[in-house]
Coordinates of C-alpha atoms in Angstrom, one line a residue:
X213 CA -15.8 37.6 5.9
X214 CA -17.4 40.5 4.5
X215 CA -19.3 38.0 1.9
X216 CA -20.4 36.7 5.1
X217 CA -21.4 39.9 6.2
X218 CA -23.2 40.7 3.4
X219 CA -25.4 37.6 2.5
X220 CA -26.3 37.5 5.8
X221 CA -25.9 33.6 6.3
X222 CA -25.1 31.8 9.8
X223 CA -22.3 29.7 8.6
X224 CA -19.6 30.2 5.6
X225 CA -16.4 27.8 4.4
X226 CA -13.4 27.9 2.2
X227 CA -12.3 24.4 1.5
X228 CA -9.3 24.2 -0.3
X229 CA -8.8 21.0 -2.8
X230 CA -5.8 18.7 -1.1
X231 CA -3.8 17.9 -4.3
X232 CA -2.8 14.6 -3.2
X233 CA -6.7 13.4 -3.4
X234 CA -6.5 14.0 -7.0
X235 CA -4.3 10.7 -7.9
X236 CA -5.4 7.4 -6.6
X237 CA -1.4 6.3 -7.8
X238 CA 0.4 6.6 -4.3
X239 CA 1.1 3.4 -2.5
X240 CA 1.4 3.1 1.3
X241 CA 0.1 6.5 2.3
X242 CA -3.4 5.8 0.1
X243 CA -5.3 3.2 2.0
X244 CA -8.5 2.2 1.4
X245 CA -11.0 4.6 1.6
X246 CA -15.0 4.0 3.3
X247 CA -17.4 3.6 0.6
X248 CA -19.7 6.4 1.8
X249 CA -17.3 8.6 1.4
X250 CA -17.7 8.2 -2.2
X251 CA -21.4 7.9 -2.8
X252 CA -22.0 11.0 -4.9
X253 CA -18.7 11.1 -6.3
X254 CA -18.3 10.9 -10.4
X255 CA -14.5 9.8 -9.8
X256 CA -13.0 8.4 -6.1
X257 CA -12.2 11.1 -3.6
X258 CA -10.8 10.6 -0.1
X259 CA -12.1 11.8 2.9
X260 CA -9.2 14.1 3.6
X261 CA -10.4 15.4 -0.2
X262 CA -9.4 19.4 1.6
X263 CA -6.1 20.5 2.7
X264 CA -7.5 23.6 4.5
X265 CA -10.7 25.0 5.5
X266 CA -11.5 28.4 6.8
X267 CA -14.8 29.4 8.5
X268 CA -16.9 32.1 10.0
X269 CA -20.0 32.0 12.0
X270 CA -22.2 34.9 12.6
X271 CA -21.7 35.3 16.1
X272 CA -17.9 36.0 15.1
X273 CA -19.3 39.5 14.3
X274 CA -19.3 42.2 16.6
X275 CA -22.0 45.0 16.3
X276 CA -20.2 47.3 13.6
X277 CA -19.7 44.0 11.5
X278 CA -16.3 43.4 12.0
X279 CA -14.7 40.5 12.8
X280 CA -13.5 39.3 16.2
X281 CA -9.5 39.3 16.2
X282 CA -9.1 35.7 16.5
X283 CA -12.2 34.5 15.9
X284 CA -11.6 33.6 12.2
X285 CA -10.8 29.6 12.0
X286 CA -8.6 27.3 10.1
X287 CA -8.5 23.6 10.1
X288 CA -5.4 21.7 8.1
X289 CA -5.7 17.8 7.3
X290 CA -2.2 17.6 8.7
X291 CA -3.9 18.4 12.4
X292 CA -4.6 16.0 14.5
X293 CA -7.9 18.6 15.7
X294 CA -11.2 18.4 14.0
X295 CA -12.5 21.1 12.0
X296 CA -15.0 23.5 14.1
X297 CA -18.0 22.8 11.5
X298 CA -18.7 19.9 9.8
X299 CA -17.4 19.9 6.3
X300 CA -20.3 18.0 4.8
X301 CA -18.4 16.3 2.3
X302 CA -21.6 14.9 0.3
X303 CA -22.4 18.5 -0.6
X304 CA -18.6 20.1 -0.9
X305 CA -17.2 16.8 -2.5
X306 CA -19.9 16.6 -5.2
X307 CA -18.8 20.6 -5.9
X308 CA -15.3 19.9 -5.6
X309 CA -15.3 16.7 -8.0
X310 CA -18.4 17.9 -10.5
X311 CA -17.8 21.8 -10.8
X312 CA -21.5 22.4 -10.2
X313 CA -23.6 25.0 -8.2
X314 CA -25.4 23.4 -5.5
X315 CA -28.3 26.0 -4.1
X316 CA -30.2 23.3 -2.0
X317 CA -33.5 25.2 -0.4
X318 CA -34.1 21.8 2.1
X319 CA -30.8 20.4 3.0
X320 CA -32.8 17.1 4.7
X321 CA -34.7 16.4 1.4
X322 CA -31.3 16.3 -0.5
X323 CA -29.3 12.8 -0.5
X324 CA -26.6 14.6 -0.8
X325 CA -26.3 16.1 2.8
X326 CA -25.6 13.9 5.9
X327 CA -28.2 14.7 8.6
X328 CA -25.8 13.5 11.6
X329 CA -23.2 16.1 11.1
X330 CA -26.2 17.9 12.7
X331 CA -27.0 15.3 15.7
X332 CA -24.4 16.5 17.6
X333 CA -24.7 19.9 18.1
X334 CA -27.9 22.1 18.6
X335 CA -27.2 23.9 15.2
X336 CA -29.6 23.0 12.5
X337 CA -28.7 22.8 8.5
X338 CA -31.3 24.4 6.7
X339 CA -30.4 25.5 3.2
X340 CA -27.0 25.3 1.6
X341 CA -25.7 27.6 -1.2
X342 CA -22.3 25.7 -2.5
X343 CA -19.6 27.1 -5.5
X344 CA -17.0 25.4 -6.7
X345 CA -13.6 27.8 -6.6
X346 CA -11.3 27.8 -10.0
X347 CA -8.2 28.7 -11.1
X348 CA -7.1 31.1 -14.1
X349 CA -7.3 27.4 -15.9
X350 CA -10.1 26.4 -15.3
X351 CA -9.3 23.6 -12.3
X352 CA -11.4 23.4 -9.1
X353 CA -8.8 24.2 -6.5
X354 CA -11.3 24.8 -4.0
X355 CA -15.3 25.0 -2.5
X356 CA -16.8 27.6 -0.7
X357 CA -20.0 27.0 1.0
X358 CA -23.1 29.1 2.5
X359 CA -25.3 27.9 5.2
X360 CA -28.6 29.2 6.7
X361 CA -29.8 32.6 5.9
X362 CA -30.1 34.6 9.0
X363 CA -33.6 35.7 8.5
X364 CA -34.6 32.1 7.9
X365 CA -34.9 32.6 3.8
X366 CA -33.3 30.6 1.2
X367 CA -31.0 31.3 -1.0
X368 CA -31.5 33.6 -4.1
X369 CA -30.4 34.3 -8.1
X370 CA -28.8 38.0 -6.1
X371 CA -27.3 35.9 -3.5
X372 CA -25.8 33.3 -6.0
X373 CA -24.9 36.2 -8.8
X374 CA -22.5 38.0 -5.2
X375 CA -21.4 34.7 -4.2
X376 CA -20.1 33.9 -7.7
X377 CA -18.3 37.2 -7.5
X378 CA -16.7 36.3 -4.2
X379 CA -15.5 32.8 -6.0
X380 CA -13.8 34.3 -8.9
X381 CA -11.8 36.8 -6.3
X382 CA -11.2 34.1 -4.0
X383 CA -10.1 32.4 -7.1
X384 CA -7.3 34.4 -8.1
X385 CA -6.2 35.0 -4.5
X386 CA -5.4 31.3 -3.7
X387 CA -3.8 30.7 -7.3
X388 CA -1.2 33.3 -6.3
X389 CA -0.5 32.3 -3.3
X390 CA -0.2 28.7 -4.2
X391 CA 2.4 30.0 -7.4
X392 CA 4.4 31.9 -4.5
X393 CA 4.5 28.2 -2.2
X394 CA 5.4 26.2 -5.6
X395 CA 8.5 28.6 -6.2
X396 CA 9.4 28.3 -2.7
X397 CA 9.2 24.4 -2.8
X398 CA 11.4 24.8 -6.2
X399 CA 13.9 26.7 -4.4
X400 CA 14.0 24.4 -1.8
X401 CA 14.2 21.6 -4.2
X402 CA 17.5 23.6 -5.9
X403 CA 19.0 24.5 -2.6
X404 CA 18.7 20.6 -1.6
X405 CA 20.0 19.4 -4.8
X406 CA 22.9 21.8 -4.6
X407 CA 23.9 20.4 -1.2
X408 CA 23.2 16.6 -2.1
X409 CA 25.4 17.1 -5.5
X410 CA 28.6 19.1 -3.8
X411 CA 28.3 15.7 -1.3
X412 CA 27.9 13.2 -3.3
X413 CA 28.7 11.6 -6.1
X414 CA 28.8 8.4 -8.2
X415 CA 31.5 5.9 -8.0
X416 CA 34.4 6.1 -9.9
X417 CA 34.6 3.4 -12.9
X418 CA 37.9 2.5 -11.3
X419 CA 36.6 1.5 -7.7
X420 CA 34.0 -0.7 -9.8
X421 CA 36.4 -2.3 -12.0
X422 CA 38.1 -3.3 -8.6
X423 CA 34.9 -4.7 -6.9
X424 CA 34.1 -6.5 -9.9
X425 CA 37.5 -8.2 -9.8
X426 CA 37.4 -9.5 -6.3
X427 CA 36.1 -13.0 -5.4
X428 CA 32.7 -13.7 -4.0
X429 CA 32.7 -15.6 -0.4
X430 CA 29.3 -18.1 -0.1
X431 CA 26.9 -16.9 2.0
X432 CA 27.7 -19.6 4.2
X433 CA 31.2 -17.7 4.8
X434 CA 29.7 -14.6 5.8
X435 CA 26.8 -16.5 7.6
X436 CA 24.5 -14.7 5.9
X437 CA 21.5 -17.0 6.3
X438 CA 21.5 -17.0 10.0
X439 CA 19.3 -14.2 11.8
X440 CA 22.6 -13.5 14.2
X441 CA 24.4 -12.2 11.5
X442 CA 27.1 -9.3 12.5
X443 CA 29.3 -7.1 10.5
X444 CA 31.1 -6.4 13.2
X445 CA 34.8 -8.3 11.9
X446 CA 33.3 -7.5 8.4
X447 CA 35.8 -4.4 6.5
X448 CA 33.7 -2.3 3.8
X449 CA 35.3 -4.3 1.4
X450 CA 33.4 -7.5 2.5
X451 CA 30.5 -5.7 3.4
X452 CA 30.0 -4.9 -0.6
X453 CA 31.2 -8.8 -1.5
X454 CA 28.2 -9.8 0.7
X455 CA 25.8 -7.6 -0.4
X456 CA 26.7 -9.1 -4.0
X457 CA 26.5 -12.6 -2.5
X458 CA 22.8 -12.0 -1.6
X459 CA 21.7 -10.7 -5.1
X460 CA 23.8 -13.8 -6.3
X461 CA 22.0 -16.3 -4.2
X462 CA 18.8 -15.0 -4.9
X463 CA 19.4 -15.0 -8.4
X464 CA 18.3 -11.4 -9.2
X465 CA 21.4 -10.4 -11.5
X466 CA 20.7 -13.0 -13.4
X467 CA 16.9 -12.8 -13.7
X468 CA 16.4 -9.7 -14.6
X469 CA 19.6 -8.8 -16.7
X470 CA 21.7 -6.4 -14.7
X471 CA 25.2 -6.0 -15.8
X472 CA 27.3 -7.4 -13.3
X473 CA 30.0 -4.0 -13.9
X474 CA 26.7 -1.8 -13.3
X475 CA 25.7 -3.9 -10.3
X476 CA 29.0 -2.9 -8.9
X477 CA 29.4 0.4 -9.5
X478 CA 25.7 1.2 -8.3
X479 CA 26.3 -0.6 -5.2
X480 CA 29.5 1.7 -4.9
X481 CA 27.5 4.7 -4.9
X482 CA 24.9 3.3 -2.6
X483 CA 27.5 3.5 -0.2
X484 CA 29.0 6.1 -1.1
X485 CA 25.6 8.2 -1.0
X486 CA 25.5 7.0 3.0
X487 CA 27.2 10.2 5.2
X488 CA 29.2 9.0 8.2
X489 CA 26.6 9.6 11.4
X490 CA 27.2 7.4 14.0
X491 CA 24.1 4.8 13.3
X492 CA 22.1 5.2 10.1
X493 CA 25.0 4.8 8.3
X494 CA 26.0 2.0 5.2
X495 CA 26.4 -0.5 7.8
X496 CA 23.0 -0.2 9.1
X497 CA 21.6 -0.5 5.5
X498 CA 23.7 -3.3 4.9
X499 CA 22.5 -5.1 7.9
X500 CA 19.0 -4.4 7.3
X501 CA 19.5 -5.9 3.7
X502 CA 21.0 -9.3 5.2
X503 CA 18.0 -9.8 7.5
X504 CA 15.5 -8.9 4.6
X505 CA 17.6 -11.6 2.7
X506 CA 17.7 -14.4 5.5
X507 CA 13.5 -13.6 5.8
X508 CA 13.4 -14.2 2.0
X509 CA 15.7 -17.2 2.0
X510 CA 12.6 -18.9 4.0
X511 CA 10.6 -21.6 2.0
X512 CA 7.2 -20.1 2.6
X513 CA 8.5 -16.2 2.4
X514 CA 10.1 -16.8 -1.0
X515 CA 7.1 -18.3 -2.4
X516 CA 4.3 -15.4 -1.1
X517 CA 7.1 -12.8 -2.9
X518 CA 7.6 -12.6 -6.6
X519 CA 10.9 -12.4 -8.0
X520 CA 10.2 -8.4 -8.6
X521 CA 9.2 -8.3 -5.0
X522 CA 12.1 -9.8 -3.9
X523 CA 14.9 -7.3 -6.0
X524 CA 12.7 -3.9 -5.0
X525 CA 12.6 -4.9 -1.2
X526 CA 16.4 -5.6 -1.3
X527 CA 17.1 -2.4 -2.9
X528 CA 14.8 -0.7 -0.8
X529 CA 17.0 -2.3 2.4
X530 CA 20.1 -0.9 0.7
X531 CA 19.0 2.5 0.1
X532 CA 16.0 3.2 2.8
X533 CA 18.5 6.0 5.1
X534 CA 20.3 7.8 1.6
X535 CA 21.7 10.7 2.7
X536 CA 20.3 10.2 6.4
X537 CA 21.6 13.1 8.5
X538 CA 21.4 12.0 11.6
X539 CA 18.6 14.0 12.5
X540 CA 14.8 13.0 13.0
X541 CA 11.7 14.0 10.9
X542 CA 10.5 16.4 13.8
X543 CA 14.3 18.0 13.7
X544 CA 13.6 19.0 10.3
X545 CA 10.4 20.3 10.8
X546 CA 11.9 22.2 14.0
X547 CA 14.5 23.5 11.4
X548 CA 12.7 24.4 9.0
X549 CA 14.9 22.5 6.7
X550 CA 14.4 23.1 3.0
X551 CA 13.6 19.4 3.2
X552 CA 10.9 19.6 5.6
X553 CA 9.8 22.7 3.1
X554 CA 10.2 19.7 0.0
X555 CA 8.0 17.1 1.6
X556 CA 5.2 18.1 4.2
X557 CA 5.3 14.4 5.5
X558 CA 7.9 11.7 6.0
X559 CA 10.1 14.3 5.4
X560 CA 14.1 11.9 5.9
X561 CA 12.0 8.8 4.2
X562 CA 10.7 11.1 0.7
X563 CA 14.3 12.4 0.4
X564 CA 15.9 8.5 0.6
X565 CA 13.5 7.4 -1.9
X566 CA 14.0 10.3 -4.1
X567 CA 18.1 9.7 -3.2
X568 CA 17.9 5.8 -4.4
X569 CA 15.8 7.1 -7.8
X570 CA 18.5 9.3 -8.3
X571 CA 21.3 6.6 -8.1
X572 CA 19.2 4.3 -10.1
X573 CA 18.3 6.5 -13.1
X574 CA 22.2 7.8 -13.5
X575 CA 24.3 6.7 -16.3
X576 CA 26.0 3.4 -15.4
X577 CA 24.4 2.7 -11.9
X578 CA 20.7 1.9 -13.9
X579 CA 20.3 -1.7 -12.2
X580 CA 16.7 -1.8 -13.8
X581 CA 17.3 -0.4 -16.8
X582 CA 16.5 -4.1 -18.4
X583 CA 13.0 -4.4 -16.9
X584 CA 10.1 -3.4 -18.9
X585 CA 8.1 -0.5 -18.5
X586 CA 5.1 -2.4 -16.6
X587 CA 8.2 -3.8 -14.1
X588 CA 9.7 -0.9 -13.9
X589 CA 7.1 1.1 -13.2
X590 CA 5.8 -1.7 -10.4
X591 CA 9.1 -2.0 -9.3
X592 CA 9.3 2.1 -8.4
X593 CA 5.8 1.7 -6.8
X594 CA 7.3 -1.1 -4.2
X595 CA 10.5 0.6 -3.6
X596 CA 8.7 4.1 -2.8
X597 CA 6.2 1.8 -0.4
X598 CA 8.8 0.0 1.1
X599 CA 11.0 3.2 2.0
X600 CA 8.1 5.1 3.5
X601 CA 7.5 2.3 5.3
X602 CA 10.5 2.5 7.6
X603 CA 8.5 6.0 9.0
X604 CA 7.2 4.6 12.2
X605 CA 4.6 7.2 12.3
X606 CA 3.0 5.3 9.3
X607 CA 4.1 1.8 10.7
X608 CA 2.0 3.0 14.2
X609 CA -0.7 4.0 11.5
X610 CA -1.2 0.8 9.6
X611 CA 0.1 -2.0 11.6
X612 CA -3.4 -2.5 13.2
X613 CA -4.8 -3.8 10.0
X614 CA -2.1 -6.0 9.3
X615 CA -2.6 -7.4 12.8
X616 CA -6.2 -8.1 12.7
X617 CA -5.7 -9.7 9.3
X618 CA -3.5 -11.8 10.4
X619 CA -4.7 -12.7 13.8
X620 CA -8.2 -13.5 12.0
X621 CA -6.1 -15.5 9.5
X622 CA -8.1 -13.9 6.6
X623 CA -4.7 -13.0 5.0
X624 CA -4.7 -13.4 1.3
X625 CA -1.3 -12.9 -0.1
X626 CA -3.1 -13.0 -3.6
X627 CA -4.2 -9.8 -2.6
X628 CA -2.2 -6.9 -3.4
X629 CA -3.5 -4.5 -0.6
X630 CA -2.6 -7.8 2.0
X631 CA 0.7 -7.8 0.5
X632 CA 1.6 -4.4 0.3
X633 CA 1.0 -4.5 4.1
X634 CA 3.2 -7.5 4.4
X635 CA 6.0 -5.8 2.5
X636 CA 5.8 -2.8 5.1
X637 CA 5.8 -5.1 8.1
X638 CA 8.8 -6.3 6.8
X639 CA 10.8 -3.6 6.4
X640 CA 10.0 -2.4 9.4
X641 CA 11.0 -5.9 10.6
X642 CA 14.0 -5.3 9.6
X643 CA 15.0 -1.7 10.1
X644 CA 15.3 -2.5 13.7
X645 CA 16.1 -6.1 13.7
X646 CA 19.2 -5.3 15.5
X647 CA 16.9 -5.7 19.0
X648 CA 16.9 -9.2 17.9
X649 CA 21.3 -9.6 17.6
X650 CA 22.9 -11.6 20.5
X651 CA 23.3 -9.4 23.5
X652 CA 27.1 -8.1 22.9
X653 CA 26.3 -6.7 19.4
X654 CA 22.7 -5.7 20.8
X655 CA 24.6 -3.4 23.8
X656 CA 26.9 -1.9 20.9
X657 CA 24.2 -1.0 18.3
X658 CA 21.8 0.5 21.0
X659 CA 25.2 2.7 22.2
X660 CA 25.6 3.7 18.7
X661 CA 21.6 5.2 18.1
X662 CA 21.6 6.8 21.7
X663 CA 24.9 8.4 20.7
X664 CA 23.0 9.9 17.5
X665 CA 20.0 10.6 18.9
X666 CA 21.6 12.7 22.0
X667 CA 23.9 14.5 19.5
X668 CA 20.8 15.7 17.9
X669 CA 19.5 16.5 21.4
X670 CA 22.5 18.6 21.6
X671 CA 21.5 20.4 18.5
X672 CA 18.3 20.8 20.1
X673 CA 19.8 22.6 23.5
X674 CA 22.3 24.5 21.3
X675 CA 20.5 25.7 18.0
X676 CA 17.2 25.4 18.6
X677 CA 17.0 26.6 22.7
X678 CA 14.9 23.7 23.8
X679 CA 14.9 20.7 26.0
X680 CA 14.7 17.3 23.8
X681 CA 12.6 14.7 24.2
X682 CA 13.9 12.2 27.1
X683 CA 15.9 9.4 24.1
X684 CA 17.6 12.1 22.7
X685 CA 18.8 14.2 26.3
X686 CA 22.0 13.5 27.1
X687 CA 21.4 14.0 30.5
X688 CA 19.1 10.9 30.6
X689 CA 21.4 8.3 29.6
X690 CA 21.1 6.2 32.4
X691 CA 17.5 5.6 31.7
X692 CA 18.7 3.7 28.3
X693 CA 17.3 0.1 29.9
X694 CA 14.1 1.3 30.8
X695 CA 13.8 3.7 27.4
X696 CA 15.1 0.0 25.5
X697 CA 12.4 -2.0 27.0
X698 CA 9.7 0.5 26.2
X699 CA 10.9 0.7 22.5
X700 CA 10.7 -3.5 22.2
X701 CA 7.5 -3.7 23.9
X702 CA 5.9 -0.8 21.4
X703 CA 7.7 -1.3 18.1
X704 CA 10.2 -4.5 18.0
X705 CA 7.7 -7.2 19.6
X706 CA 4.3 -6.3 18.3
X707 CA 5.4 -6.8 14.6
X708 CA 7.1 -10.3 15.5
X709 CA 4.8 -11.3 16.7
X710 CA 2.7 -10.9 14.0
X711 CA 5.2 -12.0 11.5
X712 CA 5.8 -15.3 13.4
X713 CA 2.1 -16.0 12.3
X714 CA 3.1 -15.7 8.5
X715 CA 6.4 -17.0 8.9
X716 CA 7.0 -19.3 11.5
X717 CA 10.9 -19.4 10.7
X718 CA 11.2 -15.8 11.8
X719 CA 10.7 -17.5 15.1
X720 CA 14.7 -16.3 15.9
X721 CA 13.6 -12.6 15.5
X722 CA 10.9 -13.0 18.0
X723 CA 13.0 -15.1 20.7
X724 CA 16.1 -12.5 20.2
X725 CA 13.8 -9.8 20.8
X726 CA 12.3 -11.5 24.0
X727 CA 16.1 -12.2 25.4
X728 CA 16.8 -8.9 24.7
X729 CA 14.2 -7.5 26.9
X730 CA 15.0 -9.7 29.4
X731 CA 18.4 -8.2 29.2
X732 CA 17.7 -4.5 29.1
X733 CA 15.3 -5.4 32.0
X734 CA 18.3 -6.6 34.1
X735 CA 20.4 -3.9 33.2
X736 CA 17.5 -2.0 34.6
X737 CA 16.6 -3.5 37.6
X738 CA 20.7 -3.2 38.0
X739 CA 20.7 0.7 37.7
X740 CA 17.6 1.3 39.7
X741 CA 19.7 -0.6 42.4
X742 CA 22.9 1.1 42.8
X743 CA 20.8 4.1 42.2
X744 CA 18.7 3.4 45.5
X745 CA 22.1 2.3 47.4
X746 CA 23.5 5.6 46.3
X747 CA 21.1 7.7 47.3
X748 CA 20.7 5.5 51.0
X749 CA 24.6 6.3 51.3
X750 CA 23.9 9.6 50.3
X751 CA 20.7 9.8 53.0
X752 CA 23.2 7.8 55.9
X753 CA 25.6 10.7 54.9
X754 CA 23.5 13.5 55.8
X755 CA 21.9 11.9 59.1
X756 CA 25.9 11.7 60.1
X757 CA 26.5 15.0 59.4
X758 CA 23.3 16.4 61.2
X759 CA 24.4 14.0 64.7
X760 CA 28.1 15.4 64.4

């Protein structure tokens, strides 16, 4: 502020550099970006190119040039507000990707600037005056940016030789304090490893050598190619003989090498790596895997899917809720969890993938070790997709596209941004394809995630002294029907719907889904009744009393 202050400028901004917009590598969180957004750019940056911004304006400044308490602003790209100025990313993503000095005299006769970031208020963007920030190393970690001189001048050498100054400071400022966040995000990291490790651990060679000598039931025994599949009458024993019967049937062992001892044993420790909460358990893994294997089965699925496809969407069924807790993303957050300090977004979903890379790069549970480099590395990239995927805040985020492409039929499934979608509809598909189960299992499984979800409301009551959402208050049980039908007709249905249109034998998913609402609508309509006859006994009651 006192740079402000001192150059005398209407406007001033610290942008800091998101690291994230630095690699284009990342899967389903890096979507296509608008082109204009690159126009000036040497190298691709993202909108969302800044983490952070801080600004001032003039009239934030009292009399003895101080600044208002409160007044000073800062915008993070996690927000879902705006920032209060418009960053002008022509100007401050040219400085941020380029490392040069921008002192523009006429910001309307340089292509850089975007006129209509002006249209919309009555402020006016005159001249700019922009500086990259660096690190001790030399890396642009940040922009700062000048607009308007308060007397109406330009900018000057003087003003550009302080500003400088002011960048080198701010510089070393926001190096340190980004050193001090990466050794608490290490710490974190330890602290989490330490808890995972003293938990888990890899299968014993001897429970292996035991799988690996029991007999393997056909599909057709477990029913394994029929979308009302249960595990219900299923012990854990014949859950894992399944599970190999689908890797058998699709022919992955085979295809890709894996030893049939280290198939075994890393299928152990899957397991073994699932805690016991009441729902996002191993069985709820295992029965996401089965319906990820019944859509593949499908004449038309299998052939949009490549073989490598195929194994790193299976695997990602198997290990998408490693180490799951029982607690929610927001919980974490709420926490403060050292995994919510880890990963700043998809907090459970980073720490499953990061779970299932741990299983598969131990000694004897390396299931890919026999791909090449160019599969492996694709094969990581799917698997890390597909797990994130299961995050319904990214499914709400992304399904749109998938729905107009589809709806429009201008799908292309030689397209690896169409099938990246498909791949995420899928395993979202299947993460709550138990809305689609005959009604019995249906009624069980829903009692089962209301029974976690209200022991983290508990938490919530207890720990944290606040009142949970309504699906995870235990007080609001009874509104389970009408809390059912909202989640089919927001999540389950829409992304049915949409799959029936690329593959019509899903059909059974849909219809299940439908019955299902039908039911939960009943059991409904059923409460809602004996609630209103309740209370008209109650109101008969009390008109008694009051004659007597």
């Amino acid at each position: 502020m006192h740079t402000q202050s001192l150059l005398q400028c209407e406007r001033c901004q610290v942008l800091l550099v998101d690291e994230t917009s630095k690699s284009n590598s990342k899967s389903y969180s890096k979507r296509r970006r608008s082109k204009e957004a690159y126009s000036y750019f040497p190298q691709p940056l993202s909108p969302g190119v800044f983490s952070q911004v801080y600004d001032l304006q003039a009239s934030d400044f009292d009399n003895d040039a101080s600044c208002n308490r409160g007044a000073f602003h800062i915008y993070q790209n996690t927000d879902s507000s705006e920032p209060r100025f418009p960053i002008n990313i022509g100007v401050t993503g040219y400085v941020a990707t380029t490392g040069e000095i921008l002192n523009i005299p006429d910001a309307y006769k340089d292509d850089r600037f975007d006129p209509s970031v002006d249209k919309e208020t009555d402020f006016k963007t005159k001249c700019i005056m922009c500086l990259p920030i660096k690190n001790a190393q030399g890396q642009i970690i940040g922009v700062s940016q000048l607009i308007n001189k308060i007397d109406g001048s330009t900018f000057n050498n003087n003003d550009q030789n302080l500003f400088e100054a002011f960048a080198i400071f701010c510089g070393l400022g926001i190096n340190n304090t980004q050193m001090y966040e990466k050794a608490v995000r290490a710490m974190a990291k330890k602290r989490i490893a330490i808890d995972v490790m003293s938990y888990h651990a890899i299968a014993p060679i001897e429970e292996a050598n035991k799988l690996k000598k029991m007999p393997i039931p056909s599909a057709h025994y477990y029913r394994l190619n029929e979308y009302t599949f249960s595990d219900f009458n299923l012990d854990d024993d014949h859950t894992l003989k399944a599970t190999i019967r689908m890797f058998l049937d699709l022919d992955l062992i085979e295809k890709f090498h894996i030893s049939y001892d280290m198939m075994c044993r890393w299928l152990l420790s899957v397991k073994k790596n699932y805690r016991p909460v009441l729902y996002h358990n191993w069985r709820h893994a295992f029965n996401v895997a089965q319906t990820m294997y019944c859509i593949i089965k499908q004449d038309n699925m299998r052939s949009s899917l490549t073989d490598l496809e195929i194994l790193a969407l299976l695997v990602a069924c198997l290990c998408h809720d490693l180490d799951h807790r029982g607690t929610n993303n927001q919980f974490q957050i709420k926490t403060m969890s050292p995994l919510a300090q880890l990963y700043s977004t998809s907090v459970m979903e980073h720490h499953h993938f990061d779970q299932c890379i741990m299983i598969l790069s131990t000694k004897g549970t390396e299931i890919l070790s026999n791909l090449s480099q160019d599969q492996y590395e694709h094969a990581i990239k799917i698997l890390e997709g597909a797990i994130l995927a299961t995050d319904l805040a990214l499914y709400f985020r992304y399904r749109g596209e998938f729905f107009n492409m589809v709806n429009s039929g201008q799908a292309d499934w030689a397209n690896d941004e169409h099938r990246e979608l498909l791949r995420s509809m899928m395993m979202t598909a299947c993460d709550v394809s138990a809305i689609s189960k005959p009604w019995e299992v249906q009624k069980n499984v829903a009692k089962l995630v209301a029974d976690e979800f209200f022991e983290q409301g508990d938490r919530e009551k207890e720990e944290l002294k606040i009142k949970p959402v309504d699906m995870m208050d235990r007080d609001k049980k009874d509104r389970l029907p009408e809390m059912q039908v909202g989640f089919i007709d927001s999540i389950c249905l829409p992304v049915y719907q949409a799959l029936v249109k690329v593959c019509h034998t899903t059909e059974p998913l849909l219809k299940g889904c439908k019955d299902n609402r039908e039911n939960w609508t009943n059991e409904m309509r059923r409460y809602n009744k004996l609630k209103e006859e309740h209370n008209q006994e109650n109101n008969n009651k009390r008109e008694g009393d009051q004659e007597l």
